[in-house]
Amino acid sequence: MKIDRLSGMLSELGCVSDEPGKLTRTFLSPAMRRANRLVGGWMKDAGLAVREDAVGNLIGRIEGSDKKAKTLLLGSHLDTVRDAGRFDGTLGVLLPIVALAELKRRGVTLPFAVEVIGFSEEEGVRFASAYIGSKGYLGLLTAADLKLRDAEGTSVRKAISEWSRGAPAAVVRRNAARAPRPQDLLGYVEVHIEQGPVLEKEKLAVGVVSAIAGQSRFKLTWTGKAGHAGTTPMPLRHDALAGAAEFTIGVEAIARRTPGLVATVGALTVTPGAANVIPGEVVHTLDVRHARDAVRRSALMQLGRLATRIARERGLQRRWQRTQENRAVACSPALTAQLGRSVEAAQGRSLSLVSGAGHDGVVLSSLTPIAMLFVRCHGGLSHHPDEYASPADCGVALRVMVDFLERMAQQHAR
Ligand code: GLV
Ligand code: MN
Ligand code: MN
């Protein structure tokens, strides 16, 4: 199978970036336009009809021989974190394209239609809120989503309007009108690097996912009082950064003593931001995840109490804005078992894992059964330029996808 082709595509797409010397491709950026053009060309080569929807999702569709049959959705995201690796998201878009090209080469026509989607936003980098692409694809963007602003103050509404050259309300309605209906779908299958160490430890190239952890994200604003760093005595200060720092250490402590909880302050802006001025305002993100929603909710209560105490003791104001909330999502047992059979055929045994990372499947699960295939990545490293999945492991994943599509075809043949 065309594993060299897949590796070449991953390398080429890995150079399509908004920042020189590193891979950064965010929602509706110039690099995303170039990426969609490149991947759209590969989709066309594989025999797919290509369109881009109003929120920048790239969609390639191939009809099945049975016009009444349902549609299988495959895909992942084409946006990246800052200074990203080449595999997160892109593997799940490119691998299905190569699998469909392989079936075409073998002269296999599937009875059902397949739609391969490159979602335009999954990472939550630009607007500190993830899944804008998949929500837009399903016509689920809310008024609150459209009001979110990036670091330059541009709202999601404006970004979409500029990208699609249309009024955003109409654009979002148009997407909603074209969104697939549950009764027309067979399910959604996403291939993704594991982004963790389990497959490597188990010496397996691929595994299936049983569930995706629930996730809450916030933007916190701490307001104190800016002032002269040389003349304001320490007891008289209201230092917003010192408060945010104490909170960050507390976040780490709560996560460390709660089994399975992960919590991260990942981006922070200090204003006015000068060596000789006491920080007057700090805005930072907070990301909290756990496989059990009850544990995540209880941690959020503790974090809320911690922030209140720090604000009171330091004479600060603090404001929370929830930018994202997703409950834990279970993958479909039936679709996952089907994928597991292809995994067993390819590597002898399957393994089931819980995903701590969020995936487009979270949003798709509100519409249709989902399944995920994880691919081993070196050292479990991801969200890092050294992220790596070997061609051999990607080759196993490709064999699994082709086998899965053939088995689905047999099952749905009339
Ligand atoms: C997506 O990569 C996430 O943050 O889980
Ligand atoms: Mn991803
Ligand atoms: Mn990611």
mmCIF file of N, CA and C and ligand atoms in Angstrom, residues 77 81 88 122-123 131 195 215 217 287 289 356-359 383, ligand 1:
data_model
loop_
_atom_site.group_PDB
_atom_site.id
_atom_site.type_symbol
_atom_site.label_atom_id
_atom_site.label_comp_id
_atom_site.label_asym_id
_atom_site.label_seq_id
_atom_site.Cartn_x
_atom_site.Cartn_y
_atom_site.Cartn_z
ATOM 1 N N HIS A 77 -8.742 16.950 12.161
ATOM 2 C CA HIS A 77 -8.605 18.396 11.957
ATOM 3 C C HIS A 77 -7.328 18.775 11.229
ATOM 4 N N VAL A 81 -1.627 23.194 16.895
ATOM 5 C CA VAL A 81 -1.196 24.069 17.992
ATOM 6 C C VAL A 81 -0.018 24.908 17.490
ATOM 7 N N ASP A 88 -0.641 15.263 14.457
ATOM 8 C CA ASP A 88 -1.860 15.520 15.219
ATOM 9 C C ASP A 88 -2.927 16.095 14.284
ATOM 10 N N GLU A 122 -9.911 22.536 15.764
ATOM 11 C CA GLU A 122 -10.106 21.556 16.827
ATOM 12 C C GLU A 122 -9.281 21.912 18.057
ATOM 13 N N GLU A 123 -8.178 22.622 17.845
ATOM 14 C CA GLU A 123 -7.198 22.804 18.923
ATOM 15 C C GLU A 123 -7.572 23.894 19.921
ATOM 16 N N TYR A 131 -13.123 22.911 18.805
ATOM 17 C CA TYR A 131 -14.233 22.299 18.045
ATOM 18 C C TYR A 131 -15.082 23.286 17.252
ATOM 19 N N GLN A 195 -0.907 10.216 21.250
ATOM 20 C CA GLN A 195 -0.480 11.377 22.061
ATOM 21 C C GLN A 195 -0.195 10.969 23.500
ATOM 22 N N GLN A 215 -13.942 17.636 29.361
ATOM 23 C CA GLN A 215 -12.995 18.746 29.340
ATOM 24 C C GLN A 215 -13.701 20.090 29.605
ATOM 25 N N ARG A 217 -12.764 24.318 29.689
ATOM 26 C CA ARG A 217 -11.739 25.356 29.510
ATOM 27 C C ARG A 217 -12.301 26.707 29.912
ATOM 28 N N ASP A 287 -7.373 24.702 31.615
ATOM 29 C CA ASP A 287 -7.899 23.522 30.920
ATOM 30 C C ASP A 287 -7.926 22.378 31.941
ATOM 31 N N ARG A 289 -9.355 18.325 32.793
ATOM 32 C CA ARG A 289 -9.917 17.119 32.154
ATOM 33 C C ARG A 289 -9.919 15.914 33.096
ATOM 34 N N GLY A 356 -7.249 10.973 26.702
ATOM 35 C CA GLY A 356 -7.223 12.183 27.532
ATOM 36 C C GLY A 356 -7.294 13.425 26.660
ATOM 37 N N ALA A 357 -6.915 13.278 25.395
ATOM 38 C CA ALA A 357 -6.986 14.409 24.459
ATOM 39 C C ALA A 357 -8.406 14.529 23.927
ATOM 40 N N GLY A 358 -8.782 15.733 23.567
ATOM 41 C CA GLY A 358 -10.073 15.945 22.921
ATOM 42 C C GLY A 358 -9.959 15.662 21.432
ATOM 43 N N HIS A 359 -11.048 15.307 20.810
ATOM 44 C CA HIS A 359 -11.041 15.007 19.380
ATOM 45 C C HIS A 359 -12.350 15.462 18.748
ATOM 46 N N HIS A 383 1.860 17.618 20.511
ATOM 47 C CA HIS A 383 1.861 19.070 20.702
ATOM 48 C C HIS A 383 3.311 19.538 20.841
HETATM 49 C C1 GLV B 1 -6.531 18.673 21.498
HETATM 50 O O1 GLV B 1 -5.460 18.378 21.039
HETATM 51 C C2 GLV B 1 -6.662 18.710 22.922
HETATM 52 O O2 GLV B 1 -6.348 19.754 23.503
HETATM 53 O O3 GLV B 1 -6.992 17.672 23.503
#
